[in-house]
Amino acid sequence: MTSAMSGTQAAGRPVRLPRSARRKQLLAAAQQVFVAQGYHAAAMDDIAERAGVSKPVLYQHFPGKLELYLALLDTHCDAMVSRMRAAMEATTDNKERVRGAIQAYFDFIDHESEAFRLVFESDLRNDPAVRERVDRVESGCIAAITDTIMADTDLSRARAELLASGLVGAAEVAARFWVAGGRQVDKPDAEALLTALSWRGIASFPLHGEHA
């Protein structure tokens, strides 16, 4: 019995789960199907079967496949932005903040590979609703870093945003390259390399009250 089906049946009879628990179960099943088959090939029948529920039960929670897919994206996009904000708030050491930003992407792609594939490698990225959510991850992570840069330096928002976008872009592209290349560099070493590269640039900007 898959994890998505846990709690679905007991002694051969359906178990009535609280609505929030059922929704979580259905999202887990949908994620497995979408990652394995892609959005276009996945069917609601497949998702219901994976979850161990009837299609009417599935439709009680999600009116269609797109709504189900978007709900999954919302969950993972919000989690990624929260991860980045947590990295910025975890310390006042700016080098460690840079390390945290890099690590947020490496952890996401390494420990939550299914979620990463849904957000960044979706076969539905041209859909406006999907594109909006993917863009929201990028803009949310950039905003978190921008706020931190502006709090510590005299840079304008436009300049801080440009720096933040460079850090986010480097972290995402490097993490994807690292996985696609078979993780040939140990994860801590990969994160340290990117941190050193990024920190050497960002550290050149003086803090409030300092002179360049």
PDB file of C-alpha atoms in Angstrom:
ATOM      1  CA  MET A   1       0.000   0.000   0.000  1.00  0.00           C
ATOM      2  CA  THR A   2       1.479   3.358  -0.996  1.00  0.00           C
ATOM      3  CA  SER A   3       1.794   6.240   1.414  1.00  0.00           C
ATOM      4  CA  ALA A   4      -0.898   8.083  -0.526  1.00  0.00           C
ATOM      5  CA  MET A   5      -3.332   5.292   0.307  1.00  0.00           C
ATOM      6  CA  SER A   6      -2.520   5.113   4.004  1.00  0.00           C
ATOM      7  CA  GLY A   7      -5.588   5.747   6.096  1.00  0.00           C
ATOM      8  CA  THR A   8      -7.889   5.076   3.167  1.00  0.00           C
ATOM      9  CA  GLN A   9      -9.112   1.644   4.187  1.00  0.00           C
ATOM     10  CA  ALA A  10      -9.325  -0.332   7.385  1.00  0.00           C
ATOM     11  CA  ALA A  11     -10.578  -3.910   7.582  1.00  0.00           C
ATOM     12  CA  GLY A  12     -11.667  -3.564   3.960  1.00  0.00           C
ATOM     13  CA  ARG A  13     -13.905  -0.574   4.600  1.00  0.00           C
ATOM     14  CA  PRO A  14     -13.289   3.099   3.693  1.00  0.00           C
ATOM     15  CA  VAL A  15     -12.067   5.360   6.467  1.00  0.00           C
ATOM     16  CA  ARG A  16     -13.600   8.819   6.707  1.00  0.00           C
ATOM     17  CA  LEU A  17     -10.762  11.291   7.048  1.00  0.00           C
ATOM     18  CA  PRO A  18     -11.098  14.917   8.139  1.00  0.00           C
ATOM     19  CA  ARG A  19     -11.341  17.164   5.107  1.00  0.00           C
ATOM     20  CA  SER A  20      -7.863  18.635   5.608  1.00  0.00           C
ATOM     21  CA  ALA A  21      -6.298  15.180   5.946  1.00  0.00           C
ATOM     22  CA  ARG A  22      -8.119  13.914   2.859  1.00  0.00           C
ATOM     23  CA  ARG A  23      -6.982  16.934   0.866  1.00  0.00           C
ATOM     24  CA  LYS A  24      -3.385  16.331   1.920  1.00  0.00           C
ATOM     25  CA  GLN A  25      -3.689  12.677   0.922  1.00  0.00           C
ATOM     26  CA  LEU A  26      -5.103  13.556  -2.485  1.00  0.00           C
ATOM     27  CA  LEU A  27      -2.363  16.121  -3.123  1.00  0.00           C
ATOM     28  CA  ALA A  28       0.306  13.533  -2.275  1.00  0.00           C
ATOM     29  CA  ALA A  29      -1.218  11.053  -4.708  1.00  0.00           C
ATOM     30  CA  ALA A  30      -1.565  13.704  -7.402  1.00  0.00           C
ATOM     31  CA  GLN A  31       2.064  14.726  -7.017  1.00  0.00           C
ATOM     32  CA  GLN A  32       3.237  11.164  -7.593  1.00  0.00           C
ATOM     33  CA  VAL A  33       1.111  10.858 -10.734  1.00  0.00           C
ATOM     34  CA  PHE A  34       2.014  14.261 -12.165  1.00  0.00           C
ATOM     35  CA  VAL A  35       5.739  13.708 -11.642  1.00  0.00           C
ATOM     36  CA  ALA A  36       5.624  10.206 -13.128  1.00  0.00           C
ATOM     37  CA  GLN A  37       3.404  10.999 -16.115  1.00  0.00           C
ATOM     38  CA  GLY A  38       3.488  14.762 -16.624  1.00  0.00           C
ATOM     39  CA  TYR A  39       0.412  16.950 -16.466  1.00  0.00           C
ATOM     40  CA  HIS A  40      -0.970  16.183 -19.910  1.00  0.00           C
ATOM     41  CA  ALA A  41      -0.721  12.403 -19.630  1.00  0.00           C
ATOM     42  CA  ALA A  42      -2.043  12.241 -16.074  1.00  0.00           C
ATOM     43  CA  ALA A  43      -5.736  11.466 -15.590  1.00  0.00           C
ATOM     44  CA  MET A  44      -8.032  12.046 -12.650  1.00  0.00           C
ATOM     45  CA  ASP A  45      -8.754   8.298 -12.747  1.00  0.00           C
ATOM     46  CA  ASP A  46      -5.055   7.635 -12.133  1.00  0.00           C
ATOM     47  CA  ILE A  47      -4.947  10.055  -9.218  1.00  0.00           C
ATOM     48  CA  ALA A  48      -8.081   8.640  -7.598  1.00  0.00           C
ATOM     49  CA  GLU A  49      -6.707   5.123  -7.955  1.00  0.00           C
ATOM     50  CA  ARG A  50      -3.349   6.126  -6.478  1.00  0.00           C
ATOM     51  CA  ALA A  51      -5.129   7.733  -3.517  1.00  0.00           C
ATOM     52  CA  GLY A  52      -7.422   4.754  -3.073  1.00  0.00           C
ATOM     53  CA  VAL A  53     -10.600   6.806  -3.399  1.00  0.00           C
ATOM     54  CA  SER A  54     -13.437   7.076  -5.889  1.00  0.00           C
ATOM     55  CA  LYS A  55     -13.491   9.804  -8.509  1.00  0.00           C
ATOM     56  CA  PRO A  56     -16.506  11.480  -6.852  1.00  0.00           C
ATOM     57  CA  VAL A  57     -14.472  11.831  -3.659  1.00  0.00           C
ATOM     58  CA  LEU A  58     -11.628  13.404  -5.646  1.00  0.00           C
ATOM     59  CA  TYR A  59     -14.021  15.819  -7.354  1.00  0.00           C
ATOM     60  CA  GLN A  60     -15.483  16.829  -4.000  1.00  0.00           C
ATOM     61  CA  HIS A  61     -12.137  18.422  -3.196  1.00  0.00           C
ATOM     62  CA  PHE A  62     -10.928  19.535  -6.626  1.00  0.00           C
ATOM     63  CA  PRO A  63     -13.275  20.421  -9.517  1.00  0.00           C
ATOM     64  CA  GLY A  64     -10.736  19.494 -12.175  1.00  0.00           C
ATOM     65  CA  LYS A  65      -7.189  18.440 -12.994  1.00  0.00           C
ATOM     66  CA  LEU A  66      -5.911  21.993 -13.422  1.00  0.00           C
ATOM     67  CA  GLU A  67      -7.275  23.093 -10.048  1.00  0.00           C
ATOM     68  CA  LEU A  68      -5.580  20.099  -8.442  1.00  0.00           C
ATOM     69  CA  TYR A  69      -2.298  20.889 -10.151  1.00  0.00           C
ATOM     70  CA  LEU A  70      -2.454  24.554  -9.157  1.00  0.00           C
ATOM     71  CA  ALA A  71      -3.163  23.610  -5.542  1.00  0.00           C
ATOM     72  CA  LEU A  72       0.015  21.526  -5.559  1.00  0.00           C
ATOM     73  CA  LEU A  73       2.017  24.377  -7.035  1.00  0.00           C
ATOM     74  CA  ASP A  74       0.641  26.811  -4.451  1.00  0.00           C
ATOM     75  CA  THR A  75       1.766  24.538  -1.640  1.00  0.00           C
ATOM     76  CA  HIS A  76       5.309  24.139  -2.936  1.00  0.00           C
ATOM     77  CA  CYS A  77       5.756  27.721  -4.142  1.00  0.00           C
ATOM     78  CA  ASP A  78       4.740  29.121  -0.772  1.00  0.00           C
ATOM     79  CA  ALA A  79       7.056  26.647   0.973  1.00  0.00           C
ATOM     80  CA  MET A  80      10.047  27.694  -1.138  1.00  0.00           C
ATOM     81  CA  VAL A  81       9.506  31.397  -0.462  1.00  0.00           C
ATOM     82  CA  SER A  82       9.076  30.660   3.262  1.00  0.00           C
ATOM     83  CA  ARG A  83      12.328  28.686   3.167  1.00  0.00           C
ATOM     84  CA  MET A  84      14.138  31.686   1.681  1.00  0.00           C
ATOM     85  CA  ARG A  85      12.677  34.138   4.191  1.00  0.00           C
ATOM     86  CA  ALA A  86      13.678  31.813   7.008  1.00  0.00           C
ATOM     87  CA  ALA A  87      17.245  31.751   5.679  1.00  0.00           C
ATOM     88  CA  MET A  88      17.347  35.562   5.713  1.00  0.00           C
ATOM     89  CA  GLU A  89      15.917  35.776   9.231  1.00  0.00           C
ATOM     90  CA  ALA A  90      17.948  32.962  10.792  1.00  0.00           C
ATOM     91  CA  THR A  91      21.068  35.064  11.336  1.00  0.00           C
ATOM     92  CA  THR A  92      22.469  38.593  11.142  1.00  0.00           C
ATOM     93  CA  ASP A  93      25.705  37.275   9.616  1.00  0.00           C
ATOM     94  CA  ASN A  94      25.403  38.241   5.969  1.00  0.00           C
ATOM     95  CA  LYS A  95      27.793  35.586   4.715  1.00  0.00           C
ATOM     96  CA  GLU A  96      25.631  32.981   6.437  1.00  0.00           C
ATOM     97  CA  ARG A  97      22.580  34.568   4.818  1.00  0.00           C
ATOM     98  CA  VAL A  98      24.166  34.085   1.409  1.00  0.00           C
ATOM     99  CA  ARG A  99      24.951  30.495   2.357  1.00  0.00           C
ATOM    100  CA  GLY A 100      21.346  30.062   3.498  1.00  0.00           C
ATOM    101  CA  ALA A 101      19.993  31.374   0.191  1.00  0.00           C
ATOM    102  CA  ILE A 102      22.160  28.945  -1.773  1.00  0.00           C
ATOM    103  CA  GLN A 103      21.289  26.085   0.562  1.00  0.00           C
ATOM    104  CA  ALA A 104      17.556  26.782   0.235  1.00  0.00           C
ATOM    105  CA  TYR A 105      17.673  25.875  -3.459  1.00  0.00           C
ATOM    106  CA  PHE A 106      20.008  22.925  -3.029  1.00  0.00           C
ATOM    107  CA  ASP A 107      17.829  21.518  -0.229  1.00  0.00           C
ATOM    108  CA  PHE A 108      14.682  22.015  -2.298  1.00  0.00           C
ATOM    109  CA  ILE A 109      16.025  20.180  -5.320  1.00  0.00           C
ATOM    110  CA  ASP A 110      17.812  17.505  -3.251  1.00  0.00           C
ATOM    111  CA  HIS A 111      15.266  16.676  -0.533  1.00  0.00           C
ATOM    112  CA  GLU A 112      12.069  17.606  -2.357  1.00  0.00           C
ATOM    113  CA  SER A 113      12.922  16.594  -5.886  1.00  0.00           C
ATOM    114  CA  GLU A 114       9.316  15.858  -6.851  1.00  0.00           C
ATOM    115  CA  ALA A 115       8.232  19.309  -5.719  1.00  0.00           C
ATOM    116  CA  PHE A 116      11.165  20.913  -7.532  1.00  0.00           C
ATOM    117  CA  ARG A 117      10.254  19.166 -10.764  1.00  0.00           C
ATOM    118  CA  LEU A 118       6.650  20.287 -10.481  1.00  0.00           C
ATOM    119  CA  VAL A 119       7.610  23.920  -9.947  1.00  0.00           C
ATOM    120  CA  PHE A 120      10.600  24.309 -12.258  1.00  0.00           C
ATOM    121  CA  GLU A 121      10.194  21.581 -14.871  1.00  0.00           C
ATOM    122  CA  SER A 122       6.457  21.503 -15.448  1.00  0.00           C
ATOM    123  CA  ASP A 123       5.184  20.541 -18.898  1.00  0.00           C
ATOM    124  CA  LEU A 124       2.452  23.149 -18.342  1.00  0.00           C
ATOM    125  CA  ARG A 125       4.661  26.187 -17.779  1.00  0.00           C
ATOM    126  CA  ASN A 126       3.130  28.053 -20.709  1.00  0.00           C
ATOM    127  CA  ASP A 127      -0.256  28.093 -18.990  1.00  0.00           C
ATOM    128  CA  PRO A 128      -0.763  31.625 -17.542  1.00  0.00           C
ATOM    129  CA  ALA A 129      -1.896  30.346 -14.131  1.00  0.00           C
ATOM    130  CA  VAL A 130       1.098  28.022 -13.855  1.00  0.00           C
ATOM    131  CA  ARG A 131       3.501  30.681 -15.124  1.00  0.00           C
ATOM    132  CA  GLU A 132       2.194  33.110 -12.509  1.00  0.00           C
ATOM    133  CA  ARG A 133       2.978  30.674  -9.710  1.00  0.00           C
ATOM    134  CA  VAL A 134       6.466  29.873 -10.979  1.00  0.00           C
ATOM    135  CA  ASP A 135       7.166  33.595 -11.304  1.00  0.00           C
ATOM    136  CA  ARG A 136       5.876  34.068  -7.768  1.00  0.00           C
ATOM    137  CA  VAL A 137       8.581  31.766  -6.410  1.00  0.00           C
ATOM    138  CA  GLU A 138      11.273  33.803  -8.111  1.00  0.00           C
ATOM    139  CA  SER A 139       9.816  37.172  -7.150  1.00  0.00           C
ATOM    140  CA  GLY A 140       9.165  36.050  -3.571  1.00  0.00           C
ATOM    141  CA  CYS A 141      12.737  34.821  -3.097  1.00  0.00           C
ATOM    142  CA  ILE A 142      14.125  37.971  -4.701  1.00  0.00           C
ATOM    143  CA  ALA A 143      11.978  40.127  -2.415  1.00  0.00           C
ATOM    144  CA  ALA A 144      13.229  38.320   0.692  1.00  0.00           C
ATOM    145  CA  ILE A 145      16.861  38.925  -0.262  1.00  0.00           C
ATOM    146  CA  THR A 146      16.170  42.482  -1.442  1.00  0.00           C
ATOM    147  CA  ASP A 147      14.695  43.439   1.907  1.00  0.00           C
ATOM    148  CA  THR A 148      17.789  42.075   3.651  1.00  0.00           C
ATOM    149  CA  ILE A 149      20.209  43.926   1.375  1.00  0.00           C
ATOM    150  CA  MET A 150      18.319  47.194   1.780  1.00  0.00           C
ATOM    151  CA  ALA A 151      18.235  46.814   5.565  1.00  0.00           C
ATOM    152  CA  ASP A 152      22.037  46.546   5.678  1.00  0.00           C
ATOM    153  CA  THR A 153      23.247  48.855   2.905  1.00  0.00           C
ATOM    154  CA  ASP A 154      22.540  52.230   1.327  1.00  0.00           C
ATOM    155  CA  LEU A 155      21.610  50.681  -2.009  1.00  0.00           C
ATOM    156  CA  SER A 156      18.378  51.700  -3.706  1.00  0.00           C
ATOM    157  CA  ARG A 157      15.607  49.137  -4.113  1.00  0.00           C
ATOM    158  CA  ALA A 158      16.308  48.827  -7.840  1.00  0.00           C
ATOM    159  CA  ARG A 159      19.984  48.012  -7.217  1.00  0.00           C
ATOM    160  CA  ALA A 160      19.199  45.681  -4.325  1.00  0.00           C
ATOM    161  CA  GLU A 161      16.653  43.819  -6.456  1.00  0.00           C
ATOM    162  CA  LEU A 162      19.197  43.371  -9.226  1.00  0.00           C
ATOM    163  CA  LEU A 163      21.717  41.907  -6.799  1.00  0.00           C
ATOM    164  CA  ALA A 164      19.061  39.662  -5.275  1.00  0.00           C
ATOM    165  CA  SER A 165      17.982  38.411  -8.698  1.00  0.00           C
ATOM    166  CA  GLY A 166      21.580  37.499  -9.480  1.00  0.00           C
ATOM    167  CA  LEU A 167      21.895  35.472  -6.299  1.00  0.00           C
ATOM    168  CA  VAL A 168      18.574  33.697  -6.876  1.00  0.00           C
ATOM    169  CA  GLY A 169      19.430  32.966 -10.498  1.00  0.00           C
ATOM    170  CA  ALA A 170      22.848  31.578  -9.614  1.00  0.00           C
ATOM    171  CA  ALA A 171      21.408  29.397  -6.850  1.00  0.00           C
ATOM    172  CA  GLU A 172      18.639  27.926  -9.006  1.00  0.00           C
ATOM    173  CA  VAL A 173      20.738  27.309 -12.122  1.00  0.00           C
ATOM    174  CA  ALA A 174      23.632  25.826 -10.142  1.00  0.00           C
ATOM    175  CA  ALA A 175      21.339  23.533  -8.135  1.00  0.00           C
ATOM    176  CA  ARG A 176      19.673  22.265 -11.307  1.00  0.00           C
ATOM    177  CA  PHE A 177      23.040  21.763 -13.007  1.00  0.00           C
ATOM    178  CA  TRP A 178      24.325  19.916  -9.930  1.00  0.00           C
ATOM    179  CA  VAL A 179      21.449  17.433  -9.992  1.00  0.00           C
ATOM    180  CA  ALA A 180      21.437  17.008 -13.782  1.00  0.00           C
ATOM    181  CA  GLY A 181      25.178  16.294 -13.664  1.00  0.00           C
ATOM    182  CA  GLY A 182      24.739  13.477 -11.191  1.00  0.00           C
ATOM    183  CA  ARG A 183      25.828  15.293  -8.011  1.00  0.00           C
ATOM    184  CA  GLN A 184      29.499  14.902  -8.878  1.00  0.00           C
ATOM    185  CA  VAL A 185      30.428  17.410  -6.170  1.00  0.00           C
ATOM    186  CA  ASP A 186      29.386  16.682  -2.585  1.00  0.00           C
ATOM    187  CA  LYS A 187      26.435  18.866  -1.582  1.00  0.00           C
ATOM    188  CA  PRO A 188      28.239  20.775   1.213  1.00  0.00           C
ATOM    189  CA  ASP A 189      31.143  21.472  -1.150  1.00  0.00           C
ATOM    190  CA  ALA A 190      28.798  22.605  -3.916  1.00  0.00           C
ATOM    191  CA  GLU A 191      27.017  24.977  -1.554  1.00  0.00           C
ATOM    192  CA  ALA A 192      30.351  26.301  -0.250  1.00  0.00           C
ATOM    193  CA  LEU A 193      31.596  26.989  -3.786  1.00  0.00           C
ATOM    194  CA  LEU A 194      28.492  28.971  -4.705  1.00  0.00           C
ATOM    195  CA  THR A 195      28.559  30.794  -1.376  1.00  0.00           C
ATOM    196  CA  ALA A 196      32.182  31.847  -1.920  1.00  0.00           C
ATOM    197  CA  LEU A 197      31.435  33.049  -5.444  1.00  0.00           C
ATOM    198  CA  SER A 198      28.371  35.042  -4.417  1.00  0.00           C
ATOM    199  CA  TRP A 199      29.784  36.401  -1.150  1.00  0.00           C
ATOM    200  CA  ARG A 200      32.883  37.855  -2.811  1.00  0.00           C
ATOM    201  CA  GLY A 201      30.615  40.024  -4.919  1.00  0.00           C
ATOM    202  CA  ILE A 202      28.009  41.033  -2.357  1.00  0.00           C
ATOM    203  CA  ALA A 203      30.566  41.679   0.400  1.00  0.00           C
ATOM    204  CA  SER A 204      32.054  44.520  -1.669  1.00  0.00           C
ATOM    205  CA  PHE A 205      29.013  46.674  -0.952  1.00  0.00           C
ATOM    206  CA  PRO A 206      29.487  48.604   2.308  1.00  0.00           C
ATOM    207  CA  LEU A 207      27.075  48.363   5.204  1.00  0.00           C
ATOM    208  CA  HIS A 208      25.227  51.409   6.542  1.00  0.00           C
ATOM    209  CA  GLY A 209      27.725  53.960   7.869  1.00  0.00           C
ATOM    210  CA  GLU A 210      30.714  52.387   6.139  1.00  0.00           C
ATOM    211  CA  HIS A 211      32.592  53.858   3.189  1.00  0.00           C
ATOM    212  CA  ALA A 212      33.339  51.937   0.045  1.00  0.00           C
TER     213      ALA A 212
END
